[in-house]
PDB file of C-alpha atoms in Angstrom:
ATOM      1  CA  UNK H 112       0.000   0.000   0.000  1.00  0.00           C
ATOM      2  CA  UNK H 113       0.924   3.647  -0.233  1.00  0.00           C
ATOM      3  CA  UNK H 114      -0.173   7.030   1.153  1.00  0.00           C
ATOM      4  CA  UNK H 115       0.534  10.546  -0.126  1.00  0.00           C
ATOM      5  CA  UNK H 116      -0.416  13.794   1.603  1.00  0.00           C
ATOM      6  CA  UNK H 117       0.083  17.420   0.591  1.00  0.00           C
ATOM      7  CA  UNK H 118      -0.760  20.452   2.695  1.00  0.00           C
ATOM      8  CA  UNK H 119      -0.409  24.027   1.480  1.00  0.00           C
ATOM      9  CA  UNK H 120       0.341  25.364  -2.010  1.00  0.00           C
ATOM     10  CA  UNK H 121       3.329  27.705  -1.641  1.00  0.00           C
ATOM     11  CA  UNK H 122       6.844  27.758  -0.204  1.00  0.00           C
ATOM     12  CA  UNK H 123       5.688  29.253   3.094  1.00  0.00           C
ATOM     13  CA  UNK H 124       3.241  26.470   3.951  1.00  0.00           C
ATOM     14  CA  UNK H 125       3.785  23.480   1.669  1.00  0.00           C
ATOM     15  CA  UNK H 126       4.259  20.192   3.495  1.00  0.00           C
ATOM     16  CA  UNK H 127       4.445  16.768   1.866  1.00  0.00           C
ATOM     17  CA  UNK H 128       4.264  13.285   3.361  1.00  0.00           C
ATOM     18  CA  UNK H 129       4.690   9.955   1.616  1.00  0.00           C
ATOM     19  CA  UNK H 130       4.661   6.365   2.837  1.00  0.00           C
ATOM     20  CA  UNK H 131       4.877   2.927   1.259  1.00  0.00           C
ATOM     21  CA  UNK H 132       4.432  -0.362   3.066  1.00  0.00           C
ATOM     22  CA  UNK H 133       4.022  -4.094   2.633  1.00  0.00           C
ATOM     23  CA  UNK H 134       3.779  -7.185   4.795  1.00  0.00           C
ATOM     24  CA  UNK H 135       3.697 -10.951   4.518  1.00  0.00           C
ATOM     25  CA  UNK H 136       1.876 -13.445   6.746  1.00  0.00           C
ATOM     26  CA  UNK H 137       3.370 -16.902   7.385  1.00  0.00           C
ATOM     27  CA  UNK H 138       0.249 -18.896   8.181  1.00  0.00           C
ATOM     28  CA  UNK H 139       1.953 -21.965   9.630  1.00  0.00           C
ATOM     29  CA  UNK H 140       3.925 -19.845  12.131  1.00  0.00           C
ATOM     30  CA  UNK H 141       1.171 -17.269  12.860  1.00  0.00           C
ATOM     31  CA  UNK H 142       3.865 -14.677  12.148  1.00  0.00           C
ATOM     32  CA  UNK H 143       3.806 -11.478  10.102  1.00  0.00           C
ATOM     33  CA  UNK H 144       6.732  -9.393   8.880  1.00  0.00           C
ATOM     34  CA  UNK H 145       6.719  -6.108   7.014  1.00  0.00           C
ATOM     35  CA  UNK H 146       8.599  -3.114   5.695  1.00  0.00           C
ATOM     36  CA  UNK H 147       7.531   0.527   6.065  1.00  0.00           C
ATOM     37  CA  UNK H 148       9.087   3.607   4.470  1.00  0.00           C
ATOM     38  CA  UNK H 149       8.013   7.162   5.352  1.00  0.00           C
ATOM     39  CA  UNK H 150       9.168  10.560   4.125  1.00  0.00           C
ATOM     40  CA  UNK H 151       8.260  14.109   5.202  1.00  0.00           C
ATOM     41  CA  UNK H 152       9.368  17.439   3.751  1.00  0.00           C
ATOM     42  CA  UNK H 153       8.624  21.015   4.807  1.00  0.00           C
ATOM     43  CA  UNK H 154       9.426  23.515   2.072  1.00  0.00           C
ATOM     44  CA  UNK H 155       9.445  26.530   4.409  1.00  0.00           C
ATOM     45  CA  UNK H 156      12.075  25.382   6.935  1.00  0.00           C
ATOM     46  CA  UNK H 157      13.894  22.909   4.711  1.00  0.00           C
ATOM     47  CA  UNK H 158      13.099  20.163   7.213  1.00  0.00           C
ATOM     48  CA  UNK H 159      13.132  16.622   5.824  1.00  0.00           C
ATOM     49  CA  UNK H 160      12.812  13.204   7.410  1.00  0.00           C
ATOM     50  CA  UNK H 161      13.120   9.696   6.012  1.00  0.00           C
ATOM     51  CA  UNK H 162      12.667   6.508   7.985  1.00  0.00           C
ATOM     52  CA  UNK H 163      12.545   2.805   7.321  1.00  0.00           C
ATOM     53  CA  UNK H 164      10.934   0.397   9.782  1.00  0.00           C
ATOM     54  CA  UNK H 165      10.585  -3.375  10.107  1.00  0.00           C
ATOM     55  CA  UNK H 166       7.512  -4.497  12.097  1.00  0.00           C
ATOM     56  CA  UNK H 167       7.080  -8.101  13.256  1.00  0.00           C
ATOM     57  CA  UNK H 168       3.897  -9.479  14.803  1.00  0.00           C
ATOM     58  CA  UNK H 169       2.564 -12.763  16.151  1.00  0.00           C
ATOM     59  CA  UNK H 170      -1.086 -13.681  16.560  1.00  0.00           C
ATOM     60  CA  UNK H 171      -2.788 -16.206  18.802  1.00  0.00           C
ATOM     61  CA  UNK H 172      -6.413 -16.949  19.658  1.00  0.00           C
ATOM     62  CA  UNK H 173      -7.914 -16.740  23.134  1.00  0.00           C
ATOM     63  CA  UNK H 174     -11.025 -18.525  21.856  1.00  0.00           C
ATOM     64  CA  UNK H 175     -12.972 -18.841  18.602  1.00  0.00           C
ATOM     65  CA  UNK H 176     -14.139 -15.212  18.815  1.00  0.00           C
ATOM     66  CA  UNK H 177     -11.066 -13.306  20.072  1.00  0.00           C
ATOM     67  CA  UNK H 178      -7.576 -13.024  18.530  1.00  0.00           C
ATOM     68  CA  UNK H 179      -4.598 -11.176  20.012  1.00  0.00           C
ATOM     69  CA  UNK H 180      -1.712  -9.797  17.937  1.00  0.00           C
ATOM     70  CA  UNK H 181       1.309  -8.259  19.760  1.00  0.00           C
ATOM     71  CA  UNK H 182       4.009  -6.589  17.656  1.00  0.00           C
ATOM     72  CA  UNK H 183       7.481  -5.043  17.786  1.00  0.00           C
ATOM     73  CA  UNK H 184       9.038  -2.564  15.370  1.00  0.00           C
ATOM     74  CA  UNK H 185      12.617  -1.462  14.816  1.00  0.00           C
ATOM     75  CA  UNK H 186      13.335   1.665  12.775  1.00  0.00           C
ATOM     76  CA  UNK H 187      16.104   3.895  11.448  1.00  0.00           C
ATOM     77  CA  UNK H 188      15.445   7.606  10.861  1.00  0.00           C
ATOM     78  CA  UNK H 189      17.496  10.367   9.242  1.00  0.00           C
ATOM     79  CA  UNK H 190      16.438  13.993   9.587  1.00  0.00           C
ATOM     80  CA  UNK H 191      17.824  17.235   8.211  1.00  0.00           C
ATOM     81  CA  UNK H 192      17.076  20.943   8.289  1.00  0.00           C
ATOM     82  CA  UNK H 193      18.276  23.967   6.303  1.00  0.00           C
ATOM     83  CA  UNK H 194      19.412  26.607   8.796  1.00  0.00           C
ATOM     84  CA  UNK H 195      20.121  29.075   5.967  1.00  0.00           C
ATOM     85  CA  UNK H 196      16.355  29.653   5.792  1.00  0.00           C
ATOM     86  CA  UNK H 197      16.226  30.846   9.410  1.00  0.00           C
ATOM     87  CA  UNK H 198      16.729  34.352  10.806  1.00  0.00           C
ATOM     88  CA  UNK H 199      18.406  34.534  14.229  1.00  0.00           C
ATOM     89  CA  UNK H 200      18.508  37.422  16.694  1.00  0.00           C
ATOM     90  CA  UNK H 201      22.181  38.255  16.054  1.00  0.00           C
ATOM     91  CA  UNK H 202      21.299  38.879  12.390  1.00  0.00           C
ATOM     92  CA  UNK H 203      19.015  41.797  13.354  1.00  0.00           C
ATOM     93  CA  UNK H 204      20.372  45.194  14.486  1.00  0.00           C
ATOM     94  CA  UNK H 205      18.978  47.497  17.175  1.00  0.00           C
ATOM     95  CA  UNK H 206      16.653  49.153  14.661  1.00  0.00           C
ATOM     96  CA  UNK H 207      15.107  45.839  13.606  1.00  0.00           C
ATOM     97  CA  UNK H 208      16.915  45.655  10.267  1.00  0.00           C
ATOM     98  CA  UNK H 209      18.645  42.541   8.938  1.00  0.00           C
ATOM     99  CA  UNK H 210      22.432  42.885   9.063  1.00  0.00           C
ATOM    100  CA  UNK H 211      23.035  40.557   6.104  1.00  0.00           C
ATOM    101  CA  UNK H 212      25.748  38.623   7.908  1.00  0.00           C
ATOM    102  CA  UNK H 213      25.775  35.050   9.139  1.00  0.00           C
ATOM    103  CA  UNK H 214      24.732  33.879  12.593  1.00  0.00           C
ATOM    104  CA  UNK H 215      27.072  32.906  15.432  1.00  0.00           C
ATOM    105  CA  UNK H 216      24.526  30.438  16.832  1.00  0.00           C
ATOM    106  CA  UNK H 217      26.110  27.040  17.711  1.00  0.00           C
ATOM    107  CA  UNK H 218      24.355  25.079  14.995  1.00  0.00           C
ATOM    108  CA  UNK H 219      25.037  21.537  13.857  1.00  0.00           C
ATOM    109  CA  UNK H 220      27.872  21.224  11.341  1.00  0.00           C
ATOM    110  CA  UNK H 221      26.072  19.042   8.787  1.00  0.00           C
ATOM    111  CA  UNK H 222      22.475  19.906   9.792  1.00  0.00           C
ATOM    112  CA  UNK H 223      21.728  16.159   9.875  1.00  0.00           C
ATOM    113  CA  UNK H 224      20.871  13.694  12.633  1.00  0.00           C
ATOM    114  CA  UNK H 225      20.089   9.978  12.536  1.00  0.00           C
ATOM    115  CA  UNK H 226      18.944   7.468  15.117  1.00  0.00           C
ATOM    116  CA  UNK H 227      17.532   3.988  15.709  1.00  0.00           C
ATOM    117  CA  UNK H 228      14.273   3.517  17.599  1.00  0.00           C
ATOM    118  CA  UNK H 229      11.855   0.866  18.829  1.00  0.00           C
ATOM    119  CA  UNK H 230       8.067   0.655  18.964  1.00  0.00           C
ATOM    120  CA  UNK H 231       5.626  -1.894  20.378  1.00  0.00           C
ATOM    121  CA  UNK H 232       1.912  -2.495  20.326  1.00  0.00           C
ATOM    122  CA  UNK H 233      -0.932  -4.964  20.576  1.00  0.00           C
ATOM    123  CA  UNK H 234      -4.305  -5.310  18.872  1.00  0.00           C
ATOM    124  CA  UNK H 235      -7.211  -7.493  20.020  1.00  0.00           C
ATOM    125  CA  UNK H 236      -9.960  -8.223  17.516  1.00  0.00           C
ATOM    126  CA  UNK H 237     -13.016 -10.256  16.683  1.00  0.00           C
ATOM    127  CA  UNK H 238     -15.179 -10.585  13.599  1.00  0.00           C
ATOM    128  CA  UNK H 239     -16.786  -7.144  14.001  1.00  0.00           C
ATOM    129  CA  UNK H 240     -14.516  -5.200  16.366  1.00  0.00           C
ATOM    130  CA  UNK H 241     -10.916  -4.332  17.137  1.00  0.00           C
ATOM    131  CA  UNK H 242      -9.009  -2.415  19.824  1.00  0.00           C
ATOM    132  CA  UNK H 243      -5.329  -1.639  20.163  1.00  0.00           C
ATOM    133  CA  UNK H 244      -2.598   0.192  22.059  1.00  0.00           C
ATOM    134  CA  UNK H 245       0.854   1.228  20.850  1.00  0.00           C
ATOM    135  CA  UNK H 246       4.011   3.056  21.922  1.00  0.00           C
ATOM    136  CA  UNK H 247       6.583   4.658  19.603  1.00  0.00           C
ATOM    137  CA  UNK H 248       9.933   6.435  20.210  1.00  0.00           C
ATOM    138  CA  UNK H 249      10.581   4.113  23.135  1.00  0.00           C
ATOM    139  CA  UNK H 250      14.343   4.860  23.111  1.00  0.00           C
ATOM    140  CA  UNK H 251      13.631   8.600  23.586  1.00  0.00           C
ATOM    141  CA  UNK H 252      16.493   9.748  21.357  1.00  0.00           C
ATOM    142  CA  UNK H 253      18.129  13.161  21.499  1.00  0.00           C
ATOM    143  CA  UNK H 254      16.997  14.901  18.292  1.00  0.00           C
ATOM    144  CA  UNK H 255      18.624  18.307  18.843  1.00  0.00           C
ATOM    145  CA  UNK H 256      20.324  19.944  15.842  1.00  0.00           C
ATOM    146  CA  UNK H 257      22.331  22.263  18.118  1.00  0.00           C
ATOM    147  CA  UNK H 258      25.851  21.226  19.064  1.00  0.00           C
ATOM    148  CA  UNK H 259      25.786  20.052  22.679  1.00  0.00           C
ATOM    149  CA  UNK H 260      22.038  20.609  22.858  1.00  0.00           C
ATOM    150  CA  UNK H 261      19.410  18.246  24.188  1.00  0.00           C
ATOM    151  CA  UNK H 262      15.929  17.688  22.785  1.00  0.00           C
ATOM    152  CA  UNK H 263      14.552  14.337  23.890  1.00  0.00           C
ATOM    153  CA  UNK H 264      11.923  12.832  21.598  1.00  0.00           C
ATOM    154  CA  UNK H 265       9.087  11.802  23.978  1.00  0.00           C
ATOM    155  CA  UNK H 266       7.341   8.437  23.772  1.00  0.00           C
ATOM    156  CA  UNK H 267       4.160   8.622  21.680  1.00  0.00           C
ATOM    157  CA  UNK H 268       1.217   6.662  23.090  1.00  0.00           C
ATOM    158  CA  UNK H 269      -1.889   5.788  21.100  1.00  0.00           C
ATOM    159  CA  UNK H 270      -5.137   3.924  21.752  1.00  0.00           C
ATOM    160  CA  UNK H 271      -7.566   3.006  19.000  1.00  0.00           C
ATOM    161  CA  UNK H 272     -10.705   0.940  18.435  1.00  0.00           C
ATOM    162  CA  UNK H 273     -13.504   0.344  15.968  1.00  0.00           C
ATOM    163  CA  UNK H 274     -16.702  -1.636  15.492  1.00  0.00           C
ATOM    164  CA  UNK H 275     -18.513  -2.721  12.330  1.00  0.00           C
ATOM    165  CA  UNK H 276     -22.311  -2.587  12.164  1.00  0.00           C
ATOM    166  CA  UNK H 277     -24.009  -4.456   9.327  1.00  0.00           C
ATOM    167  CA  UNK H 278     -26.858  -2.593   7.649  1.00  0.00           C
ATOM    168  CA  UNK H 279     -29.818  -4.497   6.318  1.00  0.00           C
ATOM    169  CA  UNK H 280     -30.005  -8.279   6.127  1.00  0.00           C
ATOM    170  CA  UNK H 281     -26.779  -9.937   7.236  1.00  0.00           C
ATOM    171  CA  UNK H 282     -25.679 -13.080   5.401  1.00  0.00           C
ATOM    172  CA  UNK H 283     -22.242 -14.461   4.571  1.00  0.00           C
ATOM    173  CA  UNK H 284     -22.640 -13.394   0.930  1.00  0.00           C
ATOM    174  CA  UNK H 285     -23.868  -9.874   1.624  1.00  0.00           C
ATOM    175  CA  UNK H 286     -22.309  -8.931   4.973  1.00  0.00           C
ATOM    176  CA  UNK H 287     -19.757  -6.596   3.339  1.00  0.00           C
ATOM    177  CA  UNK H 288     -22.267  -4.902   1.067  1.00  0.00           C
ATOM    178  CA  UNK H 289     -23.545  -2.319   3.557  1.00  0.00           C
ATOM    179  CA  UNK H 290     -21.658  -1.512   6.756  1.00  0.00           C
ATOM    180  CA  UNK H 291     -20.853   1.435   8.984  1.00  0.00           C
ATOM    181  CA  UNK H 292     -17.737   1.492  11.173  1.00  0.00           C
ATOM    182  CA  UNK H 293     -17.359   4.062  13.952  1.00  0.00           C
ATOM    183  CA  UNK H 294     -13.740   4.323  15.107  1.00  0.00           C
ATOM    184  CA  UNK H 295     -11.410   6.514  17.151  1.00  0.00           C
ATOM    185  CA  UNK H 296      -7.691   7.110  17.647  1.00  0.00           C
ATOM    186  CA  UNK H 297      -6.265   8.903  20.709  1.00  0.00           C
ATOM    187  CA  UNK H 298      -2.624  10.066  20.675  1.00  0.00           C
ATOM    188  CA  UNK H 299      -0.554  11.543  23.493  1.00  0.00           C
ATOM    189  CA  UNK H 300       3.066  12.729  23.291  1.00  0.00           C
ATOM    190  CA  UNK H 301       5.070  15.097  25.473  1.00  0.00           C
ATOM    191  CA  UNK H 302       2.104  16.928  26.967  1.00  0.00           C
ATOM    192  CA  UNK H 303       0.238  17.145  23.643  1.00  0.00           C
ATOM    193  CA  UNK H 304      -2.819  15.004  22.941  1.00  0.00           C
ATOM    194  CA  UNK H 305      -5.277  14.612  20.098  1.00  0.00           C
ATOM    195  CA  UNK H 306      -8.443  12.613  19.586  1.00  0.00           C
ATOM    196  CA  UNK H 307      -9.808  11.656  16.163  1.00  0.00           C
ATOM    197  CA  UNK H 308     -13.304  10.160  16.091  1.00  0.00           C
ATOM    198  CA  UNK H 309     -15.668   9.398  13.237  1.00  0.00           C
ATOM    199  CA  UNK H 310     -17.173   6.722  11.038  1.00  0.00           C
ATOM    200  CA  UNK H 311     -16.860   5.145   7.598  1.00  0.00           C
ATOM    201  CA  UNK H 312     -19.932   4.076   5.638  1.00  0.00           C
ATOM    202  CA  UNK H 313     -19.443   1.312   3.080  1.00  0.00           C
ATOM    203  CA  UNK H 314     -22.017   0.888   0.331  1.00  0.00           C
ATOM    204  CA  UNK H 315     -20.017  -1.512  -1.787  1.00  0.00           C
ATOM    205  CA  UNK H 316     -17.965  -0.496  -3.644  1.00  0.00           C
ATOM    206  CA  UNK H 317     -18.259   3.108  -2.335  1.00  0.00           C
ATOM    207  CA  UNK H 318     -16.648   4.296   0.911  1.00  0.00           C
ATOM    208  CA  UNK H 319     -17.767   7.541   2.596  1.00  0.00           C
ATOM    209  CA  UNK H 320     -16.507   8.866   5.909  1.00  0.00           C
ATOM    210  CA  UNK H 321     -16.094  11.824   8.228  1.00  0.00           C
ATOM    211  CA  UNK H 322     -13.783  12.296  11.222  1.00  0.00           C
ATOM    212  CA  UNK H 323     -13.565  15.096  13.771  1.00  0.00           C
ATOM    213  CA  UNK H 324     -10.056  15.928  14.974  1.00  0.00           C
ATOM    214  CA  UNK H 325      -9.313  17.770  18.199  1.00  0.00           C
ATOM    215  CA  UNK H 326     -12.217  16.892  20.466  1.00  0.00           C
ATOM    216  CA  UNK H 327     -11.583  19.041  23.568  1.00  0.00           C
ATOM    217  CA  UNK H 328     -10.121  17.230  26.559  1.00  0.00           C
ATOM    218  CA  UNK H 329      -8.654  18.436  29.892  1.00  0.00           C
ATOM    219  CA  UNK H 330      -5.092  17.431  28.962  1.00  0.00           C
ATOM    220  CA  UNK H 331      -4.665  20.029  26.213  1.00  0.00           C
ATOM    221  CA  UNK H 332      -4.364  23.797  26.128  1.00  0.00           C
ATOM    222  CA  UNK H 333      -6.366  25.386  23.340  1.00  0.00           C
ATOM    223  CA  UNK H 334      -8.207  23.602  20.563  1.00  0.00           C
ATOM    224  CA  UNK H 335      -6.996  22.829  17.042  1.00  0.00           C
ATOM    225  CA  UNK H 336      -9.967  21.193  15.380  1.00  0.00           C
ATOM    226  CA  UNK H 337     -10.797  20.022  11.876  1.00  0.00           C
ATOM    227  CA  UNK H 338     -13.125  17.715   9.977  1.00  0.00           C
ATOM    228  CA  UNK H 339     -11.607  15.110   7.654  1.00  0.00           C
ATOM    229  CA  UNK H 340     -13.853  14.029   4.793  1.00  0.00           C
ATOM    230  CA  UNK H 341     -13.118  10.653   3.207  1.00  0.00           C
ATOM    231  CA  UNK H 342     -14.282   9.110  -0.085  1.00  0.00           C
ATOM    232  CA  UNK H 343     -13.056   5.928  -1.721  1.00  0.00           C
ATOM    233  CA  UNK H 344     -13.678   2.709  -3.606  1.00  0.00           C
ATOM    234  CA  UNK H 345     -13.123  -0.782  -2.216  1.00  0.00           C
ATOM    235  CA  UNK H 346     -13.596  -3.843  -4.398  1.00  0.00           C
ATOM    236  CA  UNK H 347     -12.050  -7.298  -4.289  1.00  0.00           C
ATOM    237  CA  UNK H 348      -8.571  -6.828  -2.735  1.00  0.00           C
ATOM    238  CA  UNK H 349      -8.061  -3.182  -3.720  1.00  0.00           C
ATOM    239  CA  UNK H 350      -8.960   0.017  -1.845  1.00  0.00           C
ATOM    240  CA  UNK H 351      -8.351   3.560  -3.103  1.00  0.00           C
ATOM    241  CA  UNK H 352      -9.279   6.613  -1.054  1.00  0.00           C
ATOM    242  CA  UNK H 353      -9.049  10.412  -0.915  1.00  0.00           C
ATOM    243  CA  UNK H 354      -9.362  12.603   2.183  1.00  0.00           C
ATOM    244  CA  UNK H 355      -9.608  16.354   2.693  1.00  0.00           C
ATOM    245  CA  UNK H 356      -8.984  18.128   6.009  1.00  0.00           C
ATOM    246  CA  UNK H 357     -11.155  21.193   6.631  1.00  0.00           C
ATOM    247  CA  UNK H 358      -9.895  23.309   9.562  1.00  0.00           C
ATOM    248  CA  UNK H 359     -12.606  24.670  11.848  1.00  0.00           C
TER     249      UNK H 359
END
């Protein structure tokens, strides 16, 4: 599978994200292995990030209705930033004008950092429902670009769940024809938290959905909310979708 996202249309706001992924399930061993590549680029600051991750999972059944799948993930990330696009205080004179000279700030020599990291998670699911919990950045690497600086990348926690309701008559041949799946994803990292909640309606082969991002909660200061509209097609083993985020 693959995902592509673009936000903004000019050099002062354009941000691009891309990911590609694949996995393989070894049925006899109840084991899955995969490969995940992600890339982010911010045109304004010159920030870029590329990472490659290898997730491995194992599934076992508690009974005929409930399956558990724990997983581990190792990753390698390389990040860079273009400090020539920044304006520092020692490049501005007392009258507020730019001096035109370089900065004496103790910046990184090559403007690049790289690090290994580990993630872990578990998902529990049945025929109609699923629920999971995950942790990323478990090694809490120092991601500072400043020489001798310290900027610890906090652990990111997430909890997520969903349930599928069948619409109309439910038989084995028609159970995927008409469904609605409410779902949510809660993320917390370094004092910041965000809750996405919504639903996807499937009228085979059409997919329609809406999600609200930023539901107020007592752990956050301020509110950054948006509605994400989703439309897609799902038929046989192929799904293609498009989403649009509308800030509120």
